[in-house]
Short mmCIF file of C-alpha atoms in Angstrom, two decimals:
data_model
loop_
_atom_site.label_atom_id
_atom_site.label_comp_id
_atom_site.label_asym_id
_atom_site.label_seq_id
_atom_site.Cartn_x
_atom_site.Cartn_y
_atom_site.Cartn_z
CA MET A 8 76.82 42.18 11.90
CA VAL A 9 73.77 42.08 13.49
CA ARG A 10 71.52 45.79 12.83
CA GLU A 11 69.76 46.30 16.02
CA SER A 12 71.14 48.78 17.79
CA ASN A 13 69.14 47.16 21.19
CA PRO A 14 69.11 43.37 21.20
CA GLU A 15 66.93 44.20 24.59
CA THR A 16 64.22 45.98 22.07
CA THR A 17 60.83 46.10 23.91
CA ASP A 18 59.28 46.15 20.31
CA PRO A 19 56.08 44.70 20.46
CA ARG A 20 56.87 43.91 16.27
CA VAL A 21 60.68 42.74 17.16
CA GLN A 22 59.14 40.48 19.80
CA ARG A 23 56.71 39.38 17.66
CA THR A 24 58.86 38.47 15.14
CA LYS A 25 61.81 36.70 17.26
CA GLN A 26 58.89 34.80 19.00
CA GLN A 27 56.99 33.25 15.19
CA LEU A 28 61.04 32.19 14.24
CA ARG A 29 61.53 30.61 17.76
CA ARG A 30 58.35 28.52 17.39
CA ALA A 31 60.07 27.74 13.66
CA LEU A 32 62.92 26.60 15.42
CA VAL A 33 61.08 24.03 18.02
CA GLU A 34 59.11 23.03 15.27
CA LEU A 35 61.78 22.40 12.99
CA LEU A 36 63.83 20.67 15.83
CA LYS A 37 61.08 18.56 15.87
CA THR A 38 61.94 16.42 13.30
CA ALA A 39 65.37 17.86 11.85
CA THR A 40 69.09 18.21 13.73
CA THR A 41 70.30 21.80 13.65
CA LYS A 42 72.49 21.14 10.80
CA GLU A 43 69.86 19.88 8.56
CA ILE A 44 67.62 22.61 9.08
CA SER A 45 68.35 26.22 7.00
CA ILE A 46 67.74 29.59 7.19
CA GLN A 47 65.53 29.37 4.17
CA ALA A 48 63.17 27.15 6.36
CA ILE A 49 63.35 28.64 9.32
CA THR A 50 62.24 31.79 7.18
CA LYS A 51 59.62 30.34 5.33
CA ASN A 52 58.06 28.25 8.57
CA ALA A 53 58.49 31.37 10.20
CA GLN A 54 56.14 33.19 7.40
CA ILE A 55 58.99 35.79 8.09
CA THR A 56 61.36 37.18 4.89
CA ARG A 57 65.40 36.26 4.88
CA GLY A 58 65.83 40.38 5.00
CA THR A 59 63.87 40.31 8.03
CA PHE A 60 65.64 37.92 9.83
CA TYR A 61 68.96 39.28 8.83
CA LEU A 62 67.92 42.27 10.10
CA HIS A 63 68.01 40.64 13.64
CA TYR A 64 70.80 37.93 13.83
CA GLU A 65 73.86 37.35 11.45
CA ASP A 66 73.42 34.17 11.01
CA LYS A 67 71.69 31.20 11.61
CA THR A 68 74.30 29.70 14.05
CA ASP A 69 73.81 33.77 16.29
CA PHE A 70 69.66 32.65 15.63
CA ILE A 71 70.04 29.20 17.46
CA GLN A 72 72.23 30.65 19.86
CA LYS A 73 70.30 33.34 21.15
CA ALA A 74 67.01 31.13 20.44
CA VAL A 75 68.97 28.77 23.49
CA GLN A 76 69.62 31.89 24.93
CA ASP A 77 66.28 33.88 25.55
CA LEU A 78 64.56 30.63 26.68
CA ILE A 79 66.96 30.77 30.01
CA ARG A 80 67.68 33.69 30.40
CA ASP A 81 63.12 33.69 30.63
CA LEU A 82 63.03 30.51 32.59
CA TYR A 83 65.42 32.29 35.37
CA GLN A 84 63.44 35.38 34.93
CA THR A 85 60.09 34.22 35.93
CA VAL A 86 60.82 31.58 38.35
CA THR A 87 63.74 33.51 40.47
CA ILE A 88 62.63 35.38 43.73
CA GLN A 89 64.36 38.04 45.65
CA ASN A 90 64.24 37.70 49.47
CA ASP A 91 65.17 40.96 51.46
CA LYS A 92 65.11 39.21 54.44
CA MET A 93 68.83 38.98 54.86
CA ALA A 94 71.23 43.07 55.40
CA GLN A 95 72.42 41.28 52.30
CA PRO A 96 69.21 40.10 49.54
CA TYR A 97 69.58 37.18 46.98
CA GLN A 98 68.07 35.49 44.58
CA GLN A 99 65.75 32.05 45.12
CA ILE A 100 64.30 29.25 42.64
CA ASN A 101 60.35 28.76 43.49
CA LEU A 102 60.40 24.56 42.50
CA LEU A 103 56.86 24.49 41.39
CA ALA A 104 57.52 27.77 39.03
CA LEU A 105 60.91 26.23 37.75
CA PHE A 106 58.64 22.57 36.41
CA GLU A 107 55.19 24.18 35.59
CA TYR A 108 57.12 26.58 33.11
CA VAL A 109 59.34 23.08 31.98
CA GLU A 110 55.43 22.19 31.08
CA ARG A 111 54.22 24.75 29.61
CA ARG A 112 57.20 25.49 27.59
CA GLN A 113 58.41 21.59 27.24
CA ASP A 114 58.02 21.85 23.48
CA ALA A 115 61.31 23.99 23.13
CA PHE A 116 62.47 21.58 26.07
CA LYS A 117 61.88 18.85 24.49
CA VAL A 118 63.74 19.55 21.52
CA PHE A 119 66.59 21.00 22.71
CA HIS A 120 67.19 18.38 24.78
CA LYS A 121 66.65 16.27 22.53
CA ASN A 122 69.87 18.02 20.65
CA ASP A 123 72.49 18.73 23.37
CA THR A 124 75.37 18.09 21.83
CA SER A 125 74.82 20.84 19.91
CA LEU A 126 73.35 23.35 21.55
CA ALA A 127 75.04 22.86 25.56
CA PHE A 128 71.92 23.02 26.25
CA LYS A 129 72.25 21.48 29.64
CA GLN A 130 75.65 22.91 30.49
CA GLN A 131 74.27 26.42 29.18
CA LEU A 132 71.21 25.62 31.82
CA THR A 133 73.40 24.31 34.68
CA THR A 134 75.99 27.13 34.62
CA GLU A 135 73.24 29.77 35.40
CA MET A 136 71.51 27.60 38.41
CA ARG A 137 74.95 27.12 39.78
CA ARG A 138 75.92 31.20 39.46
CA LEU A 139 72.60 31.63 41.54
CA ILE A 140 73.64 29.00 44.38
CA GLU A 141 76.79 30.44 44.64
CA ALA A 142 76.11 34.02 44.79
CA TYR A 143 73.25 32.66 47.50
CA LEU A 144 75.74 30.38 49.49
CA ASN A 145 78.16 33.59 49.62
CA ASN A 146 75.93 35.69 50.67
CA LEU A 147 74.74 33.11 53.80
CA PHE A 148 78.70 32.07 54.42
CA GLN A 149 80.24 35.75 54.32
CA GLU A 150 82.59 34.19 57.20
CA ALA A 151 83.85 31.21 55.74
CA THR A 152 87.16 29.63 56.04
CA GLN A 153 89.64 28.95 52.38
CA SER A 154 88.41 25.67 53.27
CA ASP A 155 84.84 26.35 53.70
CA GLN A 156 84.99 27.80 50.15
CA ILE A 157 86.26 24.40 48.68
CA GLU A 158 82.98 23.50 50.48
CA LEU A 159 81.08 25.70 49.61
CA SER A 160 81.95 25.80 45.52
CA ILE A 161 81.48 21.80 45.48
CA THR A 162 78.48 22.22 46.84
CA ALA A 163 77.20 24.53 44.55
CA ASP A 164 78.15 22.18 41.53
CA TYR A 165 76.31 19.13 43.63
CA LEU A 166 73.27 21.28 44.10
CA ALA A 167 72.77 22.64 40.61
CA GLY A 168 74.05 19.32 38.62
CA ALA A 169 71.50 17.16 40.97
CA SER A 170 68.85 19.89 40.53
CA LEU A 171 68.25 20.13 36.88
CA VAL A 172 70.05 16.20 36.54
CA LEU A 173 65.67 15.90 38.07
CA VAL A 174 64.83 18.25 35.34
CA PHE A 175 66.14 16.54 32.49
CA LYS A 176 64.63 13.04 33.54
CA TRP A 177 60.96 14.23 33.63
CA ILE A 178 61.58 16.18 30.15
CA GLU A 179 62.75 12.58 28.99
CA ASP A 180 60.31 10.32 30.71
CA GLY A 181 57.83 12.87 29.22
CA LEU A 182 56.51 15.10 31.93
CA VAL A 183 54.95 11.38 33.73
CA TYR A 184 53.60 13.56 37.27
CA SER A 185 52.82 17.09 37.70
CA PRO A 186 55.19 19.71 38.33
CA ARG A 187 54.06 20.41 42.13
CA TYR A 188 54.44 16.75 42.45
CA MET A 189 58.09 16.96 40.79
CA ALA A 190 58.63 19.66 42.74
CA LYS A 191 58.21 18.31 46.00
CA MET A 192 59.82 15.75 45.56
CA LEU A 193 63.11 18.00 44.61
CA TYR A 194 62.59 20.21 47.50
CA GLN A 195 62.09 16.35 49.75
CA LEU A 196 65.87 16.01 48.30
CA VAL A 197 67.78 19.02 49.35
CA GLN A 198 66.43 19.01 52.23
CA MET A 199 68.55 15.93 53.19
CA PRO A 200 71.53 16.50 55.77
CA ASN A 201 74.16 14.83 54.03
CA MET A 202 76.17 18.64 53.85
CA ALA A 203 78.17 19.98 56.70
CA PHE A 204 76.02 23.57 55.29
CA ASN A 205 72.51 24.08 55.19
CA VAL A 206 71.56 25.20 52.33
CA ALA A 207 67.94 24.30 51.24
CA GLY A 208 66.85 27.44 52.06
CA PHE A 209 67.71 28.55 48.68
CA PHE A 210 64.70 26.66 47.26
CA VAL A 211 61.20 27.06 47.70
CA GLU A 212 58.88 24.59 47.23
CA ALA A 213 56.10 26.62 45.48
#
């Protein structure tokens, strides 16, 4: 059982410990799979005792799941923008910030992407992107009919999947293009007039 009463604690010592453990996980995943990595290997690489590890995590599975969730949460907290121009505020994605974040944390993205079968990394990233897009669409088209709602749902699936497929391809290709170039290309793609609703306003190029 996790003993930490507040998993979102801002105690710098706790945050530092978790960062060390996450870095160790990323380093180990460069040459091993999640099944092959032991808690002992993680704590040794992080220079943390097993006792300290169990203060924060139930077991290896709990730790790895939370490490992935922490990265995804931090990503979206970093790249979303609160827009208060409409009656109902909504969030947008800053595409330049998105690609810059992936570039900064590329080691983690590469190993999590490589181990996607066991981590469901892409699915979790896409699910959160879809949630943000759907919230934006529902706010933008509050008077939509039932038929429109179906199209909006499909549109959210399309935009979430298509935008992140480009991110994953960029990772697979070794980040050969600059974040600014990738942000520009993705922004141009979502501007294409291939949908009944104009949803390109959800994205911000830079």
